[in-house]
């Protein structure tokens, strides 16, 4: 049962439903659509001036599209199609990824003027209680995005005395509601 919940919360299509049920849909970026076919990734289908495209079955498959009208869709579709052939489980042995069907989600682009985007803030809970934070920032000017920062923090936004092997960088000032 734990693997089922872990997979549900890892899949970028199913996880937002859980988040919305707990804290509200307004905490999530607007979802334009999800698909399993890269041919659906076109300016006409997206119908927005900019967007963020994420692979739903792996980690790091993030593509910032600041101008859908001028995007090289053929090139981007090929790049994403390659990611869709990989099962993230086999590279890193993170079991929750194994049953997730490869696909993509297309969402609103948050902070389109910033190439580093907004921070991805993860709250790690144990027995239902928040214990620490993980803040990640990416450079979205590369394809796919490159992680610029990954830092484990205490709940008051100070560097944690523990963390991940790839912790790096200064997380900057805490956003509203943190610290």
mmCIF file of C-alpha atoms in Angstrom:
data_model
loop_
_atom_site.group_PDB
_atom_site.id
_atom_site.type_symbol
_atom_site.label_atom_id
_atom_site.label_comp_id
_atom_site.label_asym_id
_atom_site.label_seq_id
_atom_site.Cartn_x
_atom_site.Cartn_y
_atom_site.Cartn_z
ATOM 1 C CA UNK A 1 0.000 0.000 0.000
ATOM 2 C CA UNK A 2 2.856 2.421 0.729
ATOM 3 C CA UNK A 3 4.276 2.005 -2.770
ATOM 4 C CA UNK A 4 0.851 2.824 -4.231
ATOM 5 C CA UNK A 5 0.610 6.093 -2.257
ATOM 6 C CA UNK A 6 4.232 6.927 -3.006
ATOM 7 C CA UNK A 7 3.628 6.387 -6.742
ATOM 8 C CA UNK A 8 0.392 8.400 -6.624
ATOM 9 C CA UNK A 9 2.234 11.329 -5.001
ATOM 10 C CA UNK A 10 5.168 11.079 -7.471
ATOM 11 C CA UNK A 11 3.132 11.033 -10.697
ATOM 12 C CA UNK A 12 2.759 14.628 -11.933
ATOM 13 C CA UNK A 13 -0.786 13.906 -13.124
ATOM 14 C CA UNK A 14 -2.188 12.343 -9.952
ATOM 15 C CA UNK A 15 -0.226 14.270 -7.294
ATOM 16 C CA UNK A 16 -1.918 17.640 -7.963
ATOM 17 C CA UNK A 17 -5.332 16.102 -7.232
ATOM 18 C CA UNK A 18 -4.080 15.075 -3.800
ATOM 19 C CA UNK A 19 -2.542 18.509 -3.151
ATOM 20 C CA UNK A 20 -5.739 20.266 -4.240
ATOM 21 C CA UNK A 21 -7.800 18.060 -1.908
ATOM 22 C CA UNK A 22 -5.540 18.957 1.034
ATOM 23 C CA UNK A 23 -4.745 22.658 0.576
ATOM 24 C CA UNK A 24 -6.769 23.831 -2.432
ATOM 25 C CA UNK A 25 -6.302 24.042 -6.184
ATOM 26 C CA UNK A 26 -5.221 27.695 -5.940
ATOM 27 C CA UNK A 27 -1.852 26.465 -4.559
ATOM 28 C CA UNK A 28 -1.083 24.804 -7.911
ATOM 29 C CA UNK A 29 -0.088 26.171 -11.318
ATOM 30 C CA UNK A 30 -2.911 26.073 -13.866
ATOM 31 C CA UNK A 31 -2.852 22.796 -15.822
ATOM 32 C CA UNK A 32 -3.562 23.214 -19.537
ATOM 33 C CA UNK A 33 -3.533 19.493 -20.379
ATOM 34 C CA UNK A 34 -1.717 16.186 -20.006
ATOM 35 C CA UNK A 35 -0.809 13.836 -22.831
ATOM 36 C CA UNK A 36 1.066 10.668 -23.686
ATOM 37 C CA UNK A 37 1.750 11.789 -27.283
ATOM 38 C CA UNK A 38 4.462 14.381 -28.023
ATOM 39 C CA UNK A 39 2.627 15.254 -31.264
ATOM 40 C CA UNK A 40 0.121 17.076 -29.007
ATOM 41 C CA UNK A 41 2.859 19.528 -28.028
ATOM 42 C CA UNK A 42 2.170 22.412 -30.419
ATOM 43 C CA UNK A 43 1.422 26.105 -30.031
ATOM 44 C CA UNK A 44 -2.109 25.571 -31.369
ATOM 45 C CA UNK A 45 -2.889 22.757 -28.930
ATOM 46 C CA UNK A 46 -1.453 24.661 -25.956
ATOM 47 C CA UNK A 47 -3.271 27.875 -26.900
ATOM 48 C CA UNK A 48 -1.239 30.044 -24.517
ATOM 49 C CA UNK A 49 1.610 32.509 -25.183
ATOM 50 C CA UNK A 50 3.943 30.655 -22.784
ATOM 51 C CA UNK A 51 3.975 27.455 -20.757
ATOM 52 C CA UNK A 52 5.973 24.950 -18.743
ATOM 53 C CA UNK A 53 6.176 21.351 -19.994
ATOM 54 C CA UNK A 54 7.121 18.602 -17.544
ATOM 55 C CA UNK A 55 7.589 14.900 -18.013
ATOM 56 C CA UNK A 56 5.307 13.192 -15.508
ATOM 57 C CA UNK A 57 7.263 10.009 -14.922
ATOM 58 C CA UNK A 58 10.785 11.161 -14.069
ATOM 59 C CA UNK A 59 12.805 13.833 -12.317
ATOM 60 C CA UNK A 60 14.286 16.839 -14.096
ATOM 61 C CA UNK A 61 12.248 16.724 -17.320
ATOM 62 C CA UNK A 62 11.301 20.401 -17.123
ATOM 63 C CA UNK A 63 11.029 22.570 -20.241
ATOM 64 C CA UNK A 64 10.309 26.312 -20.031
ATOM 65 C CA UNK A 65 8.600 27.660 -23.171
ATOM 66 C CA UNK A 66 8.521 31.469 -22.889
ATOM 67 C CA UNK A 67 7.099 31.972 -26.406
ATOM 68 C CA UNK A 68 4.977 29.199 -27.860
ATOM 69 C CA UNK A 69 4.686 30.977 -31.225
ATOM 70 C CA UNK A 70 8.450 30.922 -31.874
ATOM 71 C CA UNK A 71 9.285 27.560 -30.230
ATOM 72 C CA UNK A 72 10.995 24.926 -32.372
ATOM 73 C CA UNK A 73 8.312 22.316 -31.669
ATOM 74 C CA UNK A 74 9.896 19.563 -33.785
ATOM 75 C CA UNK A 75 13.139 19.794 -31.817
ATOM 76 C CA UNK A 76 11.382 19.987 -28.463
ATOM 77 C CA UNK A 77 9.124 17.029 -29.324
ATOM 78 C CA UNK A 78 12.214 14.929 -30.185
ATOM 79 C CA UNK A 79 13.929 15.884 -26.915
ATOM 80 C CA UNK A 80 10.858 14.999 -24.869
ATOM 81 C CA UNK A 81 10.224 11.806 -26.879
ATOM 82 C CA UNK A 82 13.673 10.562 -25.838
ATOM 83 C CA UNK A 83 12.803 11.135 -22.176
ATOM 84 C CA UNK A 84 9.547 9.234 -22.648
ATOM 85 C CA UNK A 85 11.475 6.088 -23.604
ATOM 86 C CA UNK A 86 13.178 5.912 -20.203
ATOM 87 C CA UNK A 87 11.756 4.510 -17.001
ATOM 88 C CA UNK A 88 13.357 6.527 -14.186
ATOM 89 C CA UNK A 89 13.239 3.478 -11.912
ATOM 90 C CA UNK A 90 15.920 1.628 -13.866
ATOM 91 C CA UNK A 91 18.475 4.424 -13.531
ATOM 92 C CA UNK A 92 18.086 5.370 -9.870
ATOM 93 C CA UNK A 93 16.050 2.469 -8.446
ATOM 94 C CA UNK A 94 13.409 4.745 -6.977
ATOM 95 C CA UNK A 95 10.600 2.208 -6.832
ATOM 96 C CA UNK A 96 7.736 4.702 -6.943
ATOM 97 C CA UNK A 97 8.632 5.587 -10.546
ATOM 98 C CA UNK A 98 8.467 2.032 -11.910
ATOM 99 C CA UNK A 99 4.691 1.816 -12.585
ATOM 100 C CA UNK A 100 4.247 5.407 -13.818
ATOM 101 C CA UNK A 101 3.319 5.609 -17.497
ATOM 102 C CA UNK A 102 5.553 8.045 -19.394
ATOM 103 C CA UNK A 103 3.798 11.247 -20.397
ATOM 104 C CA UNK A 104 3.855 15.017 -20.115
ATOM 105 C CA UNK A 105 1.886 17.778 -18.460
ATOM 106 C CA UNK A 106 1.584 21.307 -19.812
ATOM 107 C CA UNK A 107 1.096 24.020 -17.208
ATOM 108 C CA UNK A 108 1.117 27.756 -16.804
ATOM 109 C CA UNK A 109 4.565 29.327 -16.748
ATOM 110 C CA UNK A 110 5.151 30.904 -13.355
ATOM 111 C CA UNK A 111 7.376 34.005 -13.316
ATOM 112 C CA UNK A 112 7.915 33.975 -17.121
ATOM 113 C CA UNK A 113 10.347 36.897 -16.972
ATOM 114 C CA UNK A 114 12.789 35.017 -14.739
ATOM 115 C CA UNK A 115 15.066 32.379 -16.253
ATOM 116 C CA UNK A 116 15.614 30.861 -12.808
ATOM 117 C CA UNK A 117 11.881 30.579 -12.146
ATOM 118 C CA UNK A 118 10.338 30.216 -8.752
ATOM 119 C CA UNK A 119 11.697 27.889 -6.135
ATOM 120 C CA UNK A 120 10.383 24.361 -5.865
ATOM 121 C CA UNK A 121 9.739 23.975 -2.133
ATOM 122 C CA UNK A 122 9.125 20.477 -0.806
ATOM 123 C CA UNK A 123 7.942 19.882 2.726
ATOM 124 C CA UNK A 124 9.087 16.539 4.137
ATOM 125 C CA UNK A 125 6.639 15.121 6.665
ATOM 126 C CA UNK A 126 7.029 12.182 9.005
ATOM 127 C CA UNK A 127 3.973 10.724 10.732
ATOM 128 C CA UNK A 128 1.968 13.639 9.360
ATOM 129 C CA UNK A 129 4.238 16.345 10.818
ATOM 130 C CA UNK A 130 6.426 18.685 8.733
ATOM 131 C CA UNK A 131 10.082 18.158 9.676
ATOM 132 C CA UNK A 132 12.254 19.863 7.052
ATOM 133 C CA UNK A 133 12.213 21.637 3.687
ATOM 134 C CA UNK A 134 13.992 21.046 0.401
ATOM 135 C CA UNK A 135 14.378 24.103 -1.854
ATOM 136 C CA UNK A 136 15.367 23.693 -5.503
ATOM 137 C CA UNK A 137 15.923 26.315 -8.201
ATOM 138 C CA UNK A 138 16.598 25.586 -11.875
ATOM 139 C CA UNK A 139 18.182 27.360 -14.838
ATOM 140 C CA UNK A 140 15.382 27.142 -17.396
ATOM 141 C CA UNK A 141 17.428 28.582 -20.254
ATOM 142 C CA UNK A 142 18.886 25.109 -20.903
ATOM 143 C CA UNK A 143 16.919 22.114 -22.215
ATOM 144 C CA UNK A 144 15.966 20.370 -20.018
ATOM 145 C CA UNK A 145 16.379 22.727 -17.081
ATOM 146 C CA UNK A 146 19.562 22.411 -15.016
ATOM 147 C CA UNK A 147 19.410 22.392 -11.228
ATOM 148 C CA UNK A 148 21.160 25.481 -9.829
ATOM 149 C CA UNK A 149 20.402 24.937 -6.182
ATOM 150 C CA UNK A 150 19.280 22.159 -3.945
ATOM 151 C CA UNK A 151 19.317 22.844 -0.226
ATOM 152 C CA UNK A 152 17.835 21.174 2.840
ATOM 153 C CA UNK A 153 16.482 23.642 5.382
ATOM 154 C CA UNK A 154 14.867 23.590 8.794
ATOM 155 C CA UNK A 155 11.272 24.818 9.051
ATOM 156 C CA UNK A 156 12.568 28.303 9.961
ATOM 157 C CA UNK A 157 14.555 28.519 6.667
ATOM 158 C CA UNK A 158 18.038 27.918 8.066
ATOM 159 C CA UNK A 159 20.465 25.367 6.586
ATOM 160 C CA UNK A 160 19.742 21.949 8.073
ATOM 161 C CA UNK A 161 22.551 20.012 9.783
ATOM 162 C CA UNK A 162 21.612 17.108 7.503
ATOM 163 C CA UNK A 163 20.695 16.899 3.854
ATOM 164 C CA UNK A 164 21.209 15.277 0.502
ATOM 165 C CA UNK A 165 24.560 14.516 -1.088
ATOM 166 C CA UNK A 166 23.894 17.154 -3.762
ATOM 167 C CA UNK A 167 23.022 20.088 -1.462
ATOM 168 C CA UNK A 168 24.478 23.310 -2.842
ATOM 169 C CA UNK A 169 23.973 27.057 -2.907
ATOM 170 C CA UNK A 170 22.217 29.724 -0.867
ATOM 171 C CA UNK A 171 18.415 29.415 -0.905
ATOM 172 C CA UNK A 172 17.988 33.188 -0.592
ATOM 173 C CA UNK A 173 15.325 34.943 1.446
ATOM 174 C CA UNK A 174 12.320 32.870 2.452
ATOM 175 C CA UNK A 175 9.110 33.498 0.513
ATOM 176 C CA UNK A 176 5.975 34.672 2.283
ATOM 177 C CA UNK A 177 4.809 32.076 4.806
ATOM 178 C CA UNK A 178 8.261 30.615 5.478
ATOM 179 C CA UNK A 179 10.994 31.578 7.915
#
